[in-house]
Coordinates of N, CA and C in Angstrom, one line a residue:
M326 N 91.9 68.2 97.4 CA 91.1 67.7 98.5 C 91.8 66.5 99.1
N327 N 91.6 66.3 100.4 CA 92.3 65.2 101.1 C 91.6 63.9 100.8
S328 N 92.3 62.8 101.0 CA 91.7 61.5 100.9 C 90.7 61.3 102.1
S329 N 89.8 60.3 101.9 CA 88.8 60.1 102.9 C 89.4 59.7 104.3
K330 N 90.6 59.2 104.3 CA 91.2 58.8 105.6 C 91.7 59.9 106.4
E331 N 91.9 61.1 105.7 CA 92.5 62.2 106.4 C 91.5 63.3 106.6
K332 N 91.6 64.0 107.8 CA 90.6 65.0 108.1 C 90.9 66.2 107.1
P333 N 89.8 66.9 106.7 CA 90.0 68.1 105.8 C 90.7 69.2 106.6
R334 N 91.4 70.0 105.9 CA 92.1 71.2 106.5 C 91.2 72.4 106.5
L335 N 90.9 72.9 107.7 CA 90.1 74.1 107.9 C 91.0 75.3 108.3
I336 N 90.9 76.3 107.5 CA 91.7 77.5 107.8 C 90.8 78.6 108.3
I337 N 91.1 79.2 109.5 CA 90.3 80.2 110.1 C 91.1 81.4 110.4
D338 N 90.5 82.5 110.0 CA 91.1 83.9 110.3 C 90.8 84.2 111.7
M339 N 91.6 85.2 112.2 CA 91.4 85.7 113.6 C 90.5 86.9 113.7
D340 N 91.0 88.0 113.2 CA 90.3 89.3 113.4 C 88.9 89.4 112.7
E341 N 87.9 89.7 113.5 CA 86.5 89.7 113.1 C 85.9 88.4 112.7
V342 N 86.7 87.3 113.0 CA 86.2 86.0 112.8 C 86.2 85.2 114.1
L343 N 87.4 85.0 114.7 CA 87.6 84.4 116.0 C 87.5 85.5 117.1
A344 N 88.2 86.6 116.8 CA 88.3 87.7 117.8 C 87.4 88.9 117.4
D345 N 86.7 89.4 118.3 CA 85.8 90.5 118.1 C 86.6 91.9 118.1
T346 N 87.4 92.0 117.1 CA 88.3 93.2 116.9 C 87.4 94.5 116.8
L347 N 86.3 94.4 116.2 CA 85.4 95.5 116.0 C 85.0 96.1 117.4
Q348 N 84.6 95.1 118.3 CA 84.2 95.5 119.7 C 85.4 96.3 120.4
K349 N 86.6 95.8 120.2 CA 87.7 96.4 120.8 C 87.9 97.8 120.3
F350 N 87.8 98.0 119.0 CA 87.9 99.3 118.4 C 86.8 100.2 118.9
L351 N 85.6 99.7 119.0 CA 84.5 100.5 119.5 C 84.7 100.9 120.9
F352 N 85.2 100.0 121.7 CA 85.5 100.3 123.1 C 86.5 101.5 123.2
L353 N 87.6 101.4 122.5 CA 88.6 102.4 122.5 C 88.1 103.8 122.0
Y354 N 87.3 103.8 120.9 CA 86.8 105.0 120.4 C 85.8 105.6 121.4
N355 N 85.0 104.8 122.1 CA 84.1 105.2 123.1 C 84.8 105.8 124.3
R356 N 85.9 105.1 124.7 CA 86.7 105.6 125.9 C 87.4 106.9 125.6
D357 N 88.0 107.0 124.4 CA 88.8 108.2 124.1 C 88.1 109.3 123.4
Y358 N 87.0 109.1 122.7 CA 86.3 110.1 122.0 C 84.8 110.2 122.2
G359 N 84.3 109.3 123.0 CA 82.8 109.4 123.3 C 82.0 108.9 122.2
I360 N 82.6 108.1 121.2 CA 81.8 107.5 120.1 C 80.9 106.4 120.7
A361 N 79.6 106.4 120.3 CA 78.7 105.5 120.8 C 79.1 104.0 120.4
M362 N 78.9 103.1 121.4 CA 79.3 101.7 121.1 C 78.4 101.1 120.1
D363 N 77.2 101.7 119.9 CA 76.2 101.1 118.9 C 76.1 102.0 117.7
I364 N 77.2 102.7 117.4 CA 77.3 103.6 116.2 C 76.8 102.9 115.0
H365 N 76.0 103.6 114.2 CA 75.5 103.0 112.9 C 76.7 102.8 112.0
Q366 N 76.8 101.6 111.5 CA 77.9 101.3 110.6 C 77.3 101.0 109.2
A367 N 77.5 101.9 108.3 CA 76.9 101.7 106.9 C 77.5 100.5 106.3
P368 N 76.6 99.6 105.8 CA 77.1 98.4 105.2 C 78.1 98.7 104.1
G369 N 79.2 97.9 104.1 CA 80.2 98.0 103.0 C 81.3 99.0 103.4
K370 N 81.2 99.6 104.6 CA 82.2 100.6 105.0 C 83.0 100.0 106.2
E371 N 84.3 100.4 106.2 CA 85.1 100.1 107.4 C 84.6 100.9 108.6
L372 N 84.9 100.5 109.8 CA 84.5 101.3 111.0 C 85.0 102.7 110.9
H373 N 86.3 102.9 110.5 CA 86.8 104.3 110.5 C 86.2 105.2 109.5
E374 N 85.5 104.6 108.5 CA 84.8 105.4 107.5 C 83.5 105.9 108.0
N375 N 83.0 105.3 109.1 CA 81.8 105.8 109.7 C 82.0 106.8 110.9
L376 N 83.3 107.1 111.1 CA 83.6 108.0 112.2 C 83.9 109.4 111.6
P377 N 84.0 110.4 112.5 CA 84.4 111.8 112.1 C 85.8 111.7 111.4
E378 N 85.9 112.5 110.3 CA 87.1 112.4 109.5 C 88.4 112.6 110.3
N379 N 88.4 113.4 111.3 CA 89.6 113.6 112.1 C 90.1 112.3 112.9
L380 N 89.2 111.3 112.9 CA 89.6 110.1 113.6 C 90.0 108.9 112.6
N381 N 90.0 109.2 111.3 CA 90.2 108.2 110.3 C 91.5 107.4 110.5
G382 N 92.6 108.0 111.0 CA 93.8 107.2 111.1 C 94.0 106.6 112.5
Q383 N 93.1 106.9 113.4 CA 93.3 106.5 114.8 C 93.3 105.0 114.9
W384 N 92.6 104.2 114.1 CA 92.6 102.8 114.2 C 94.0 102.2 114.0
K385 N 94.8 102.8 113.2 CA 96.2 102.3 113.0 C 97.0 102.5 114.2
I386 N 96.8 103.7 114.9 CA 97.5 104.0 116.1 C 97.2 102.9 117.2
Y387 N 95.9 102.7 117.3 CA 95.4 101.6 118.3 C 96.1 100.3 117.9
A388 N 96.0 99.9 116.7 CA 96.4 98.5 116.3 C 97.9 98.3 116.4
H389 N 98.7 99.4 116.4 CA 100.1 99.3 116.6 C 100.6 99.3 118.0
Q390 N 99.6 99.6 118.9 CA 100.0 99.6 120.4 C 100.2 98.2 120.9
K391 N 101.3 98.0 121.7 CA 101.5 96.7 122.4 C 100.3 96.4 123.3
G392 N 99.8 95.2 123.2 CA 98.7 94.8 124.0 C 97.4 95.0 123.4
F393 N 97.3 95.7 122.2 CA 96.0 95.9 121.6 C 95.3 94.6 121.3
F394 N 96.0 93.6 120.8 CA 95.3 92.4 120.4 C 95.2 91.3 121.5
K395 N 95.8 91.6 122.6 CA 95.9 90.6 123.7 C 94.6 90.4 124.4
D396 N 93.7 91.5 124.5 CA 92.5 91.3 125.4 C 91.2 91.5 124.5
I397 N 91.3 91.2 123.3 CA 90.1 91.3 122.4 C 89.1 90.2 122.8
P398 N 87.8 90.4 123.0 CA 86.9 89.3 123.3 C 86.7 88.4 122.2
P399 N 86.6 87.1 122.5 CA 86.3 86.1 121.4 C 84.9 86.4 120.8
M400 N 84.7 86.0 119.6 CA 83.4 86.1 119.0 C 82.4 85.2 119.7
P401 N 81.2 85.5 119.9 CA 80.2 84.6 120.5 C 80.2 83.3 119.8
G402 N 80.3 82.2 120.6 CA 80.3 80.8 120.1 C 81.5 80.3 119.4
A403 N 82.5 81.2 119.3 CA 83.8 80.8 118.5 C 84.5 79.6 119.3
I404 N 84.7 79.8 120.5 CA 85.5 78.8 121.3 C 84.9 77.4 121.2
E405 N 83.6 77.3 121.5 CA 82.9 76.0 121.5 C 82.8 75.4 120.1
T406 N 82.6 76.2 119.1 CA 82.4 75.7 117.8 C 83.8 75.2 117.3
V407 N 84.8 76.0 117.5 CA 86.2 75.6 117.0 C 86.6 74.4 117.7
R408 N 86.3 74.2 119.0 CA 86.7 73.0 119.7 C 86.0 71.8 119.1
A409 N 84.7 72.0 118.7 CA 84.0 70.9 118.1 C 84.5 70.6 116.7
L410 N 84.9 71.6 115.9 CA 85.4 71.5 114.6 C 86.8 70.8 114.7
H411 N 87.5 71.0 115.7 CA 88.8 70.4 115.9 C 88.8 68.9 115.9
D412 N 87.6 68.3 116.3 CA 87.5 66.9 116.3 C 87.3 66.3 114.9
H413 N 86.9 67.2 114.0 CA 86.5 66.7 112.6 C 87.4 67.2 111.5
Y414 N 88.2 68.2 111.8 CA 89.1 68.9 110.9 C 90.5 69.1 111.4
H415 N 91.5 69.2 110.6 CA 92.8 69.8 111.0 C 92.6 71.3 110.9
V416 N 92.5 71.9 112.1 CA 92.2 73.3 112.2 C 93.5 74.1 112.2
Y417 N 93.6 75.1 111.3 CA 94.7 76.0 111.2 C 94.2 77.4 111.4
I418 N 94.9 78.2 112.2 CA 94.6 79.6 112.4 C 95.6 80.4 111.6
V419 N 95.1 81.2 110.7 CA 96.0 82.0 109.8 C 95.6 83.4 109.9
S420 N 96.5 84.3 110.4 CA 96.2 85.7 110.6 C 97.3 86.5 109.9
A421 N 96.8 87.6 109.2 CA 97.7 88.5 108.6 C 98.2 89.5 109.7
A422 N 99.1 89.0 110.5 CA 99.6 89.7 111.7 C 100.9 90.5 111.5
I423 N 101.5 90.3 110.4 CA 102.9 90.9 110.2 C 102.8 92.5 110.1
E424 N 101.7 93.0 109.6 CA 101.6 94.5 109.4 C 101.7 95.2 110.8
F425 N 101.2 94.5 111.8 CA 101.3 95.1 113.2 C 102.2 94.3 114.0
R426 N 103.5 94.7 114.1 CA 104.6 93.9 114.7 C 104.3 93.5 116.1
N427 N 103.6 94.3 116.9 CA 103.3 94.0 118.3 C 102.2 92.9 118.4
S428 N 101.5 92.7 117.3 CA 100.4 91.8 117.3 C 100.9 90.3 117.3
L429 N 102.1 90.1 116.9 CA 102.6 88.7 116.9 C 102.5 88.0 118.2
E430 N 103.1 88.6 119.2 CA 103.1 88.1 120.6 C 101.7 88.1 121.2
D431 N 101.0 89.2 121.0 CA 99.7 89.4 121.5 C 98.8 88.3 121.0
K432 N 98.8 88.1 119.7 CA 97.9 87.1 119.1 C 98.2 85.7 119.5
L433 N 99.5 85.4 119.6 CA 99.9 84.1 120.1 C 99.4 83.8 121.5
D434 N 99.6 84.8 122.4 CA 99.1 84.8 123.8 C 97.6 84.6 123.8
W435 N 96.9 85.4 122.9 CA 95.4 85.3 122.9 C 95.0 83.9 122.5
L436 N 95.6 83.3 121.5 CA 95.2 82.0 121.0 C 95.5 81.0 122.1
D437 N 96.6 81.1 122.8 CA 96.9 80.2 123.9 C 95.9 80.3 125.0
R438 N 95.4 81.5 125.3 CA 94.4 81.7 126.3 C 93.0 81.1 125.9
Y439 N 92.5 81.4 124.7 CA 91.2 81.0 124.3 C 91.1 79.7 123.5
F440 N 92.2 79.4 122.8 CA 92.1 78.2 122.0 C 93.4 77.3 122.3
P441 N 93.6 76.9 123.5 CA 94.8 76.1 123.9 C 94.8 74.8 123.2
F442 N 93.8 74.3 122.7 CA 93.7 73.0 122.0 C 94.3 73.1 120.6
I443 N 94.5 74.3 120.0 CA 95.1 74.4 118.7 C 96.6 74.4 118.9
P444 N 97.4 73.5 118.4 CA 98.8 73.4 118.6 C 99.5 74.6 117.9
W445 N 100.7 74.9 118.4 CA 101.4 76.0 117.8 C 101.8 75.7 116.3
T446 N 101.9 74.4 116.0 CA 102.2 74.0 114.6 C 101.1 74.3 113.6
N447 N 99.9 74.7 114.2 CA 98.8 75.0 113.3 C 98.4 76.4 113.3
I448 N 99.4 77.3 113.7 CA 99.2 78.7 113.7 C 100.2 79.4 112.7
A449 N 99.7 80.2 111.9 CA 100.5 80.9 110.9 C 100.2 82.4 110.9
F450 N 101.2 83.2 111.2 CA 101.1 84.6 111.1 C 101.8 85.0 109.8
T451 N 101.2 85.8 108.9 CA 101.6 86.0 107.6 C 101.3 87.5 107.2
G452 N 101.7 87.8 106.0 CA 101.3 89.1 105.3 C 100.2 88.8 104.4
H453 N 100.4 87.9 103.4 CA 99.4 87.5 102.5 C 99.0 86.1 102.8
K454 N 97.8 85.7 102.7 CA 97.3 84.4 103.1 C 97.4 83.5 101.9
I455 N 98.6 83.1 101.5 CA 98.8 82.1 100.4 C 98.9 80.8 101.1
V456 N 97.7 80.1 101.2 CA 97.6 78.9 102.0 C 96.8 77.9 101.1
I457 N 97.0 76.6 101.5 CA 96.3 75.5 100.8 C 95.5 74.8 101.9
G458 N 94.2 74.6 101.6 CA 93.4 73.9 102.5 C 92.1 73.5 101.8
D459 N 91.2 73.0 102.6 CA 89.9 72.5 102.0 C 88.8 73.6 102.2
I460 N 88.9 74.3 103.4 CA 87.9 75.3 103.7 C 88.6 76.5 104.3
M461 N 88.2 77.7 104.0 CA 88.7 78.9 104.7 C 87.5 79.7 105.1
I462 N 87.6 80.2 106.4 CA 86.6 81.1 106.9 C 87.4 82.4 107.2
D463 N 86.9 83.5 106.5 CA 87.6 84.8 106.6 C 86.6 85.9 106.4
D464 N 86.8 87.1 106.9 CA 85.9 88.2 106.7 C 86.4 89.1 105.5
R465 N 87.6 88.8 105.0 CA 88.2 89.6 103.9 C 88.2 88.9 102.6
V466 N 87.5 89.4 101.6 CA 87.5 88.8 100.2 C 88.9 88.7 99.7
K467 N 89.8 89.7 100.0 CA 91.1 89.6 99.4 C 91.8 88.3 99.8
N468 N 91.5 87.7 101.0 CA 92.1 86.5 101.4 C 91.4 85.3 100.8
L469 N 90.1 85.4 100.6 CA 89.3 84.3 100.0 C 89.4 84.2 98.5
A470 N 89.7 85.3 97.8 CA 89.6 85.3 96.3 C 90.5 84.3 95.7
S471 N 91.7 84.1 96.1 CA 92.7 83.2 95.5 C 92.7 81.8 96.1
F472 N 91.9 81.6 97.2 CA 91.8 80.3 97.8 C 91.1 79.3 97.0
S473 N 91.7 78.1 96.8 CA 91.1 77.2 95.9 C 90.0 76.2 96.5
G474 N 89.9 76.3 97.8 CA 88.9 75.4 98.4 C 87.6 76.1 98.6
R475 N 86.8 75.5 99.5 CA 85.5 76.1 99.9 C 85.7 77.4 100.7
R476 N 85.0 78.5 100.3 CA 85.3 79.8 100.9 C 84.1 80.3 101.6
L477 N 84.2 80.5 102.9 CA 83.1 81.0 103.7 C 83.4 82.4 104.2
L478 N 82.6 83.3 103.7 CA 82.8 84.7 104.1 C 82.0 85.0 105.4
F479 N 82.8 85.3 106.5 CA 82.2 85.6 107.8 C 81.8 87.1 107.8
S480 N 80.5 87.2 108.1 CA 79.9 88.6 108.0 C 80.5 89.6 109.0
S481 N 80.7 90.8 108.5 CA 81.2 91.9 109.2 C 80.6 93.1 108.5
P482 N 80.4 94.2 109.2 CA 79.8 95.4 108.5 C 80.5 95.8 107.2
H483 N 81.8 95.7 107.1 CA 82.6 96.1 106.0 C 82.3 95.2 104.7
N484 N 81.8 93.9 104.9 CA 81.6 93.0 103.8 C 80.2 92.7 103.5
L485 N 79.2 93.5 104.1 CA 77.8 93.1 103.9 C 77.3 93.3 102.5
L486 N 77.9 94.1 101.7 CA 77.5 94.3 100.3 C 78.1 93.3 99.3
I487 N 79.0 92.5 99.8 CA 79.7 91.6 98.9 C 78.8 90.4 98.6
T488 N 78.8 90.0 97.4 CA 78.0 88.8 97.0 C 79.0 87.8 96.3
G489 N 78.5 86.6 96.0 CA 79.3 85.7 95.2 C 80.1 84.8 96.1
Y490 N 79.9 84.8 97.4 CA 80.6 83.9 98.4 C 79.6 83.3 99.3
E491 N 79.9 82.1 99.7 CA 79.0 81.4 100.7 C 79.2 82.2 102.0
R492 N 78.2 82.7 102.6 CA 78.3 83.6 103.7 C 77.8 82.9 105.0
V493 N 78.5 83.2 106.1 CA 78.1 82.7 107.5 C 78.1 84.0 108.3
N494 N 77.0 84.1 109.1 CA 76.8 85.3 109.9 C 77.3 85.2 111.3
N495 N 77.5 84.0 111.8 CA 78.0 83.8 113.2 C 78.5 82.3 113.3
W496 N 79.0 82.0 114.5 CA 79.6 80.7 114.7 C 78.5 79.6 114.7
Q497 N 77.3 79.9 115.1 CA 76.2 78.8 115.0 C 76.0 78.4 113.6
E498 N 76.1 79.4 112.6 CA 75.9 79.0 111.2 C 77.1 78.2 110.7
V499 N 78.3 78.5 111.2 CA 79.5 77.7 110.9 C 79.2 76.3 111.3
A500 N 78.8 76.1 112.6 CA 78.6 74.8 113.2 C 77.5 74.0 112.3
D501 N 76.4 74.7 112.0 CA 75.4 74.1 111.2 C 75.9 73.6 109.8
L502 N 76.8 74.3 109.2 CA 77.3 73.9 107.9 C 78.4 72.9 108.0
L503 N 79.3 72.9 109.0 CA 80.5 72.1 109.0 C 80.5 70.9 110.0
L504 N 79.5 70.9 110.9 CA 79.5 69.8 111.9 C 78.4 68.8 111.6

């Protein structure tokens, strides 16, 4: 933990936390295959597990396309809340972006567009999130499991059955807890 003179380090994930990646996938599945935007997503399942079997691998094709990550809408309340958190914390954006090579440039451009107050020195694109901080907000337990600080699980359909973590359902709840 940091000394009282130093701001705590807050690590924030991008996909399904800052960026509404799920909406982008739904938009593309709707556009290309007529899948309803409000498709029922069984708790604990990934989006592609709720789709017809012949579309199971399509999400990877979408995610590998140049520009996929560039125009994802921000999560409601994310910009305002992160801007307020920035006054009280050293905010770091950490995204497992290496798997999708085109996402590196797209995600950097996206952050510059929506979160220009986060300096480039506080952005890390990685494969595994082996990071040190005081608080981490992520939707993936695999990223939170080995984190030694306070762990906030950001709700997404795929993690709704997971227990044992402090859960936040939206950015207002993050603000209520951390501001």
